[in-house]
PDB file of C-alpha atoms and ligand atoms in Angstrom:
ATOM      1  CA  UNK A   1     -34.265  53.366-216.624  1.00 53.00           C
ATOM      2  CA  UNK A   2     -37.251  54.425-214.906  1.00 57.00           C
ATOM      3  CA  UNK A   3     -40.412  52.783-215.495  1.00 66.00           C
ATOM      4  CA  UNK A   4     -43.187  54.936-216.820  1.00 83.00           C
ATOM      5  CA  UNK A   5     -45.903  55.322-213.706  1.00 92.00           C
ATOM      6  CA  UNK A   6     -49.513  55.817-214.716  1.00 96.00           C
ATOM      7  CA  UNK A   7     -52.388  56.304-212.522  1.00 97.00           C
ATOM      8  CA  UNK A   8     -56.026  57.083-212.320  1.00 97.00           C
ATOM      9  CA  UNK A   9     -55.381  60.073-209.672  1.00 97.00           C
ATOM     10  CA  UNK A  10     -58.851  59.400-208.046  1.00 97.00           C
ATOM     11  CA  UNK A  11     -58.418  55.643-207.425  1.00 97.00           C
ATOM     12  CA  UNK A  12     -54.739  56.400-206.178  1.00 98.00           C
ATOM     13  CA  UNK A  13     -56.450  59.075-203.573  1.00 98.00           C
ATOM     14  CA  UNK A  14     -58.922  56.452-202.529  1.00 97.00           C
ATOM     15  CA  UNK A  15     -56.165  53.685-202.160  1.00 97.00           C
ATOM     16  CA  UNK A  16     -54.296  56.524-200.126  1.00 97.00           C
ATOM     17  CA  UNK A  17     -51.644  55.561-202.869  1.00 98.00           C
ATOM     18  CA  UNK A  18     -48.182  56.890-202.495  1.00 97.00           C
ATOM     19  CA  UNK A  19     -45.038  56.060-204.278  1.00 96.00           C
ATOM     20  CA  UNK A  20     -41.396  57.232-204.909  1.00 96.00           C
ATOM     21  CA  UNK A  21     -38.697  56.756-207.636  1.00 95.00           C
ATOM     22  CA  UNK A  22     -35.910  58.517-209.226  1.00 96.00           C
ATOM     23  CA  UNK A  23     -35.800  59.648-213.016  1.00 96.00           C
ATOM     24  CA  UNK A  24     -32.899  60.312-214.766  1.00 96.00           C
ATOM     25  CA  UNK A  25     -32.737  63.945-216.346  1.00 96.00           C
ATOM     26  CA  UNK A  26     -31.900  62.291-219.650  1.00 95.00           C
ATOM     27  CA  UNK A  27     -35.471  60.927-219.410  1.00 95.00           C
ATOM     28  CA  UNK A  28     -36.934  64.521-219.100  1.00 95.00           C
ATOM     29  CA  UNK A  29     -36.699  65.370-222.623  1.00 94.00           C
ATOM     30  CA  UNK A  30     -38.883  68.591-222.115  1.00 94.00           C
ATOM     31  CA  UNK A  31     -36.177  69.788-219.838  1.00 94.00           C
ATOM     32  CA  UNK A  32     -33.356  69.364-222.304  1.00 94.00           C
ATOM     33  CA  UNK A  33     -33.520  72.821-223.872  1.00 91.00           C
ATOM     34  CA  UNK A  34     -32.723  74.577-220.598  1.00 92.00           C
ATOM     35  CA  UNK A  35     -29.924  71.885-219.419  1.00 94.00           C
ATOM     36  CA  UNK A  36     -26.335  72.632-219.851  1.00 95.00           C
ATOM     37  CA  UNK A  37     -25.825  68.737-219.585  1.00 96.00           C
ATOM     38  CA  UNK A  38     -28.039  65.631-218.452  1.00 94.00           C
ATOM     39  CA  UNK A  39     -26.159  64.555-215.569  1.00 95.00           C
ATOM     40  CA  UNK A  40     -27.989  63.885-212.463  1.00 95.00           C
ATOM     41  CA  UNK A  41     -31.693  62.677-211.620  1.00 96.00           C
ATOM     42  CA  UNK A  42     -34.354  63.675-209.563  1.00 96.00           C
ATOM     43  CA  UNK A  43     -36.252  62.157-206.808  1.00 97.00           C
ATOM     44  CA  UNK A  44     -40.096  62.465-206.562  1.00 97.00           C
ATOM     45  CA  UNK A  45     -42.659  61.354-203.838  1.00 98.00           C
ATOM     46  CA  UNK A  46     -46.279  61.454-204.821  1.00 98.00           C
ATOM     47  CA  UNK A  47     -49.105  60.795-202.434  1.00 98.00           C
ATOM     48  CA  UNK A  48     -52.913  60.717-202.958  1.00 98.00           C
ATOM     49  CA  UNK A  49     -54.585  62.509-200.243  1.00 97.00           C
ATOM     50  CA  UNK A  50     -57.479  64.753-199.063  1.00 97.00           C
ATOM     51  CA  UNK A  51     -57.261  68.234-198.481  1.00 94.00           C
ATOM     52  CA  UNK A  52     -58.675  70.085-195.458  1.00 93.00           C
ATOM     53  CA  UNK A  53     -61.906  70.278-197.398  1.00 92.00           C
ATOM     54  CA  UNK A  54     -61.817  66.665-197.972  1.00 95.00           C
ATOM     55  CA  UNK A  55     -61.271  67.272-201.767  1.00 95.00           C
ATOM     56  CA  UNK A  56     -58.809  64.921-203.378  1.00 97.00           C
ATOM     57  CA  UNK A  57     -55.508  65.861-204.524  1.00 98.00           C
ATOM     58  CA  UNK A  58     -51.994  64.760-205.221  1.00 98.00           C
ATOM     59  CA  UNK A  59     -49.206  65.830-202.932  1.00 98.00           C
ATOM     60  CA  UNK A  60     -45.805  66.130-204.888  1.00 98.00           C
ATOM     61  CA  UNK A  61     -42.291  66.532-203.848  1.00 98.00           C
ATOM     62  CA  UNK A  62     -39.625  66.653-206.100  1.00 98.00           C
ATOM     63  CA  UNK A  63     -36.031  66.902-205.222  1.00 97.00           C
ATOM     64  CA  UNK A  64     -32.595  67.104-207.129  1.00 97.00           C
ATOM     65  CA  UNK A  65     -29.887  68.803-208.500  1.00 96.00           C
ATOM     66  CA  UNK A  66     -29.351  69.874-212.159  1.00 96.00           C
ATOM     67  CA  UNK A  67     -27.171  71.595-214.525  1.00 96.00           C
ATOM     68  CA  UNK A  68     -28.653  74.529-216.237  1.00 95.00           C
ATOM     69  CA  UNK A  69     -27.370  76.772-218.998  1.00 93.00           C
ATOM     70  CA  UNK A  70     -27.254  80.467-217.697  1.00 93.00           C
ATOM     71  CA  UNK A  71     -29.346  82.477-219.711  1.00 89.00           C
ATOM     72  CA  UNK A  72     -26.665  85.200-219.380  1.00 90.00           C
ATOM     73  CA  UNK A  73     -23.326  83.807-220.013  1.00 93.00           C
ATOM     74  CA  UNK A  74     -24.317  80.224-221.320  1.00 92.00           C
ATOM     75  CA  UNK A  75     -22.294  78.481-218.908  1.00 94.00           C
ATOM     76  CA  UNK A  76     -23.175  75.817-216.468  1.00 95.00           C
ATOM     77  CA  UNK A  77     -25.545  76.811-213.612  1.00 94.00           C
ATOM     78  CA  UNK A  78     -25.891  74.239-210.689  1.00 93.00           C
ATOM     79  CA  UNK A  79     -29.594  74.330-209.797  1.00 93.00           C
ATOM     80  CA  UNK A  80     -31.097  72.459-207.028  1.00 94.00           C
ATOM     81  CA  UNK A  81     -34.950  71.454-207.255  1.00 95.00           C
ATOM     82  CA  UNK A  82     -36.740  71.257-204.079  1.00 95.00           C
ATOM     83  CA  UNK A  83     -40.582  71.779-204.630  1.00 95.00           C
ATOM     84  CA  UNK A  84     -43.460  70.548-203.036  1.00 96.00           C
ATOM     85  CA  UNK A  85     -47.139  71.085-204.165  1.00 96.00           C
ATOM     86  CA  UNK A  86     -50.577  70.063-203.747  1.00 96.00           C
ATOM     87  CA  UNK A  87     -52.486  69.564-206.692  1.00 97.00           C
ATOM     88  CA  UNK A  88     -56.198  69.333-206.338  1.00 97.00           C
ATOM     89  CA  UNK A  89     -57.966  66.908-208.496  1.00 97.00           C
ATOM     90  CA  UNK A  90     -60.852  68.634-210.622  1.00 96.00           C
ATOM     91  CA  UNK A  91     -63.134  66.088-211.925  1.00 94.00           C
ATOM     92  CA  UNK A  92     -64.269  68.253-214.810  1.00 95.00           C
ATOM     93  CA  UNK A  93     -63.574  71.398-216.634  1.00 95.00           C
ATOM     94  CA  UNK A  94     -65.910  73.420-214.597  1.00 95.00           C
ATOM     95  CA  UNK A  95     -64.069  72.529-211.548  1.00 94.00           C
ATOM     96  CA  UNK A  96     -61.183  73.036-213.263  1.00 94.00           C
ATOM     97  CA  UNK A  97     -61.946  76.461-213.880  1.00 95.00           C
ATOM     98  CA  UNK A  98     -63.243  77.370-210.559  1.00 93.00           C
ATOM     99  CA  UNK A  99     -60.108  76.338-209.103  1.00 91.00           C
ATOM    100  CA  UNK A 100     -58.078  78.540-211.436  1.00 90.00           C
ATOM    101  CA  UNK A 101     -59.724  81.740-210.135  1.00 93.00           C
ATOM    102  CA  UNK A 102     -58.258  80.774-206.706  1.00 90.00           C
ATOM    103  CA  UNK A 103     -54.577  81.901-207.008  1.00 88.00           C
ATOM    104  CA  UNK A 104     -53.688  79.728-203.784  1.00 88.00           C
ATOM    105  CA  UNK A 105     -54.934  76.424-205.519  1.00 91.00           C
ATOM    106  CA  UNK A 106     -53.015  74.485-208.248  1.00 93.00           C
ATOM    107  CA  UNK A 107     -55.711  72.199-210.176  1.00 95.00           C
ATOM    108  CA  UNK A 108     -55.087  69.625-212.615  1.00 96.00           C
ATOM    109  CA  UNK A 109     -58.027  67.601-214.311  1.00 95.00           C
ATOM    110  CA  UNK A 110     -58.262  64.186-212.911  1.00 96.00           C
ATOM    111  CA  UNK A 111     -58.031  62.273-216.199  1.00 93.00           C
ATOM    112  CA  UNK A 112     -57.605  58.577-215.785  1.00 93.00           C
ATOM    113  CA  UNK A 113     -54.122  57.443-217.316  1.00 95.00           C
ATOM    114  CA  UNK A 114     -52.449  60.289-215.464  1.00 96.00           C
ATOM    115  CA  UNK A 115     -48.477  59.821-216.361  1.00 96.00           C
ATOM    116  CA  UNK A 116     -46.637  60.889-213.365  1.00 96.00           C
ATOM    117  CA  UNK A 117     -43.488  61.219-214.890  1.00 96.00           C
ATOM    118  CA  UNK A 118     -45.211  63.969-217.152  1.00 95.00           C
ATOM    119  CA  UNK A 119     -46.497  65.402-214.225  1.00 96.00           C
ATOM    120  CA  UNK A 120     -43.102  65.740-212.528  1.00 96.00           C
ATOM    121  CA  UNK A 121     -41.477  67.155-215.588  1.00 96.00           C
ATOM    122  CA  UNK A 122     -44.283  69.619-216.082  1.00 94.00           C
ATOM    123  CA  UNK A 123     -43.841  70.975-212.301  1.00 95.00           C
ATOM    124  CA  UNK A 124     -40.284  71.175-212.537  1.00 95.00           C
ATOM    125  CA  UNK A 125     -40.557  73.084-215.854  1.00 93.00           C
ATOM    126  CA  UNK A 126     -43.117  75.511-213.844  1.00 90.00           C
ATOM    127  CA  UNK A 127     -40.717  75.964-211.339  1.00 90.00           C
ATOM    128  CA  UNK A 128     -37.831  76.925-213.564  1.00 88.00           C
ATOM    129  CA  UNK A 129     -39.903  79.346-215.812  1.00 65.00           C
ATOM    130  CA  UNK A 130     -38.137  81.917-213.357  1.00 68.00           C
ATOM    131  CA  UNK A 131     -35.460  83.138-215.643  1.00 75.00           C
ATOM    132  CA  UNK A 132     -32.149  80.895-214.628  1.00 85.00           C
ATOM    133  CA  UNK A 133     -28.970  82.856-214.286  1.00 90.00           C
ATOM    134  CA  UNK A 134     -25.958  83.030-211.997  1.00 91.00           C
ATOM    135  CA  UNK A 135     -26.174  85.448-209.331  1.00 88.00           C
ATOM    136  CA  UNK A 136     -24.846  88.886-210.878  1.00 85.00           C
ATOM    137  CA  UNK A 137     -21.027  88.211-209.632  1.00 87.00           C
ATOM    138  CA  UNK A 138     -21.006  84.869-210.544  1.00 88.00           C
ATOM    139  CA  UNK A 139     -21.282  84.905-214.461  1.00 89.00           C
ATOM    140  CA  UNK A 140     -18.285  83.573-216.220  1.00 79.00           C
ATOM    141  CA  UNK A 141     -18.551  86.847-218.695  1.00 64.00           C
ATOM    142  CA  UNK A 142     -18.200  89.436-215.837  1.00 55.00           C
ATOM    143  CA  UNK A 143     -16.481  91.522-218.678  1.00 47.00           C
ATOM    144  CA  UNK A 144     -19.832  91.475-220.227  1.00 48.00           C
ATOM    145  CA  UNK A 145     -21.441  94.342-218.635  1.00 48.00           C
ATOM    146  CA  UNK A 146     -25.081  93.497-218.160  1.00 46.00           C
ATOM    147  CA  UNK A 147     -27.381  96.474-219.252  1.00 49.00           C
ATOM    148  CA  UNK A 148     -30.530  95.010-218.165  1.00 50.00           C
ATOM    149  CA  UNK A 149     -31.131  95.264-214.653  1.00 49.00           C
ATOM    150  CA  UNK A 150     -33.946  93.166-214.266  1.00 50.00           C
ATOM    151  CA  UNK A 151     -36.568  95.231-215.297  1.00 46.00           C
ATOM    152  CA  UNK A 152     -39.867  94.156-214.108  1.00 48.00           C
ATOM    153  CA  UNK A 153     -42.165  92.577-216.912  1.00 49.00           C
ATOM    154  CA  UNK A 154     -44.663  94.886-218.200  1.00 46.00           C
ATOM    155  CA  UNK A 155     -45.074  97.750-220.665  1.00 44.00           C
ATOM    156  CA  UNK A 156     -41.649  99.227-221.236  1.00 44.00           C
ATOM    157  CA  UNK A 157     -43.070 102.606-222.459  1.00 43.00           C
ATOM    158  CA  UNK A 158     -44.538 103.075-219.241  1.00 43.00           C
ATOM    159  CA  UNK A 159     -41.414 102.165-217.224  1.00 44.00           C
ATOM    160  CA  UNK A 160     -38.924 104.116-219.627  1.00 46.00           C
ATOM    161  CA  UNK A 161     -40.588 107.248-220.928  1.00 46.00           C
ATOM    162  CA  UNK A 162     -37.868 107.899-223.291  1.00 47.00           C
ATOM    163  CA  UNK A 163     -37.827 104.025-224.572  1.00 47.00           C
ATOM    164  CA  UNK A 164     -40.166 104.553-227.460  1.00 47.00           C
ATOM    165  CA  UNK A 165     -38.052 107.622-228.230  1.00 47.00           C
ATOM    166  CA  UNK A 166     -35.062 105.502-228.534  1.00 49.00           C
ATOM    167  CA  UNK A 167     -36.935 103.148-230.776  1.00 48.00           C
ATOM    168  CA  UNK A 168     -37.659 105.908-233.063  1.00 50.00           C
ATOM    169  CA  UNK A 169     -34.133 107.180-233.248  1.00 53.00           C
ATOM    170  CA  UNK A 170     -32.940 103.874-234.243  1.00 52.00           C
ATOM    171  CA  UNK A 171     -35.361 103.062-236.997  1.00 49.00           C
ATOM    172  CA  UNK A 172     -34.693 106.486-238.582  1.00 47.00           C
TER     173      UNK A 172
HETATM  174 ZN1   ZN B 201     -23.700  83.262-215.966  1.00 91.04          ZN
END
């Protein structure tokens, strides 16, 4: 059992705090919908430090292996998490919205009582939002010929001029 680790993030930075710990996947309940099973654990390292502009932030590294459920064949997909991010600490909503305008910056609100395990879970979730699937030839349902060719997101009608027509035909 890992213990919840709660920090005041700004204090954590002024004290140059750092910590690393392991979290069993079974405890990251928000991931469970995406998991094939709950085997394994992830390791995190968190460091409170200033960035190059002397702004406080949290350096977070997360590593580990997990078994995702492939979104195509629903079979086990071994996934390695290996993420590193610097989260700028915004002192208020205004600073947060300023930081959000800069795509190169990830920021979080520096609320006292920040639950680091929650934060780690959130970052892992974000890293998984990219569709999790086997490579094209590794799915266990090869016979199931995929008709989607990873179409880019967006307006399907502009991508496929005849898509609207097809839809019309189907509904009639
Ligand atoms: Zn698959």
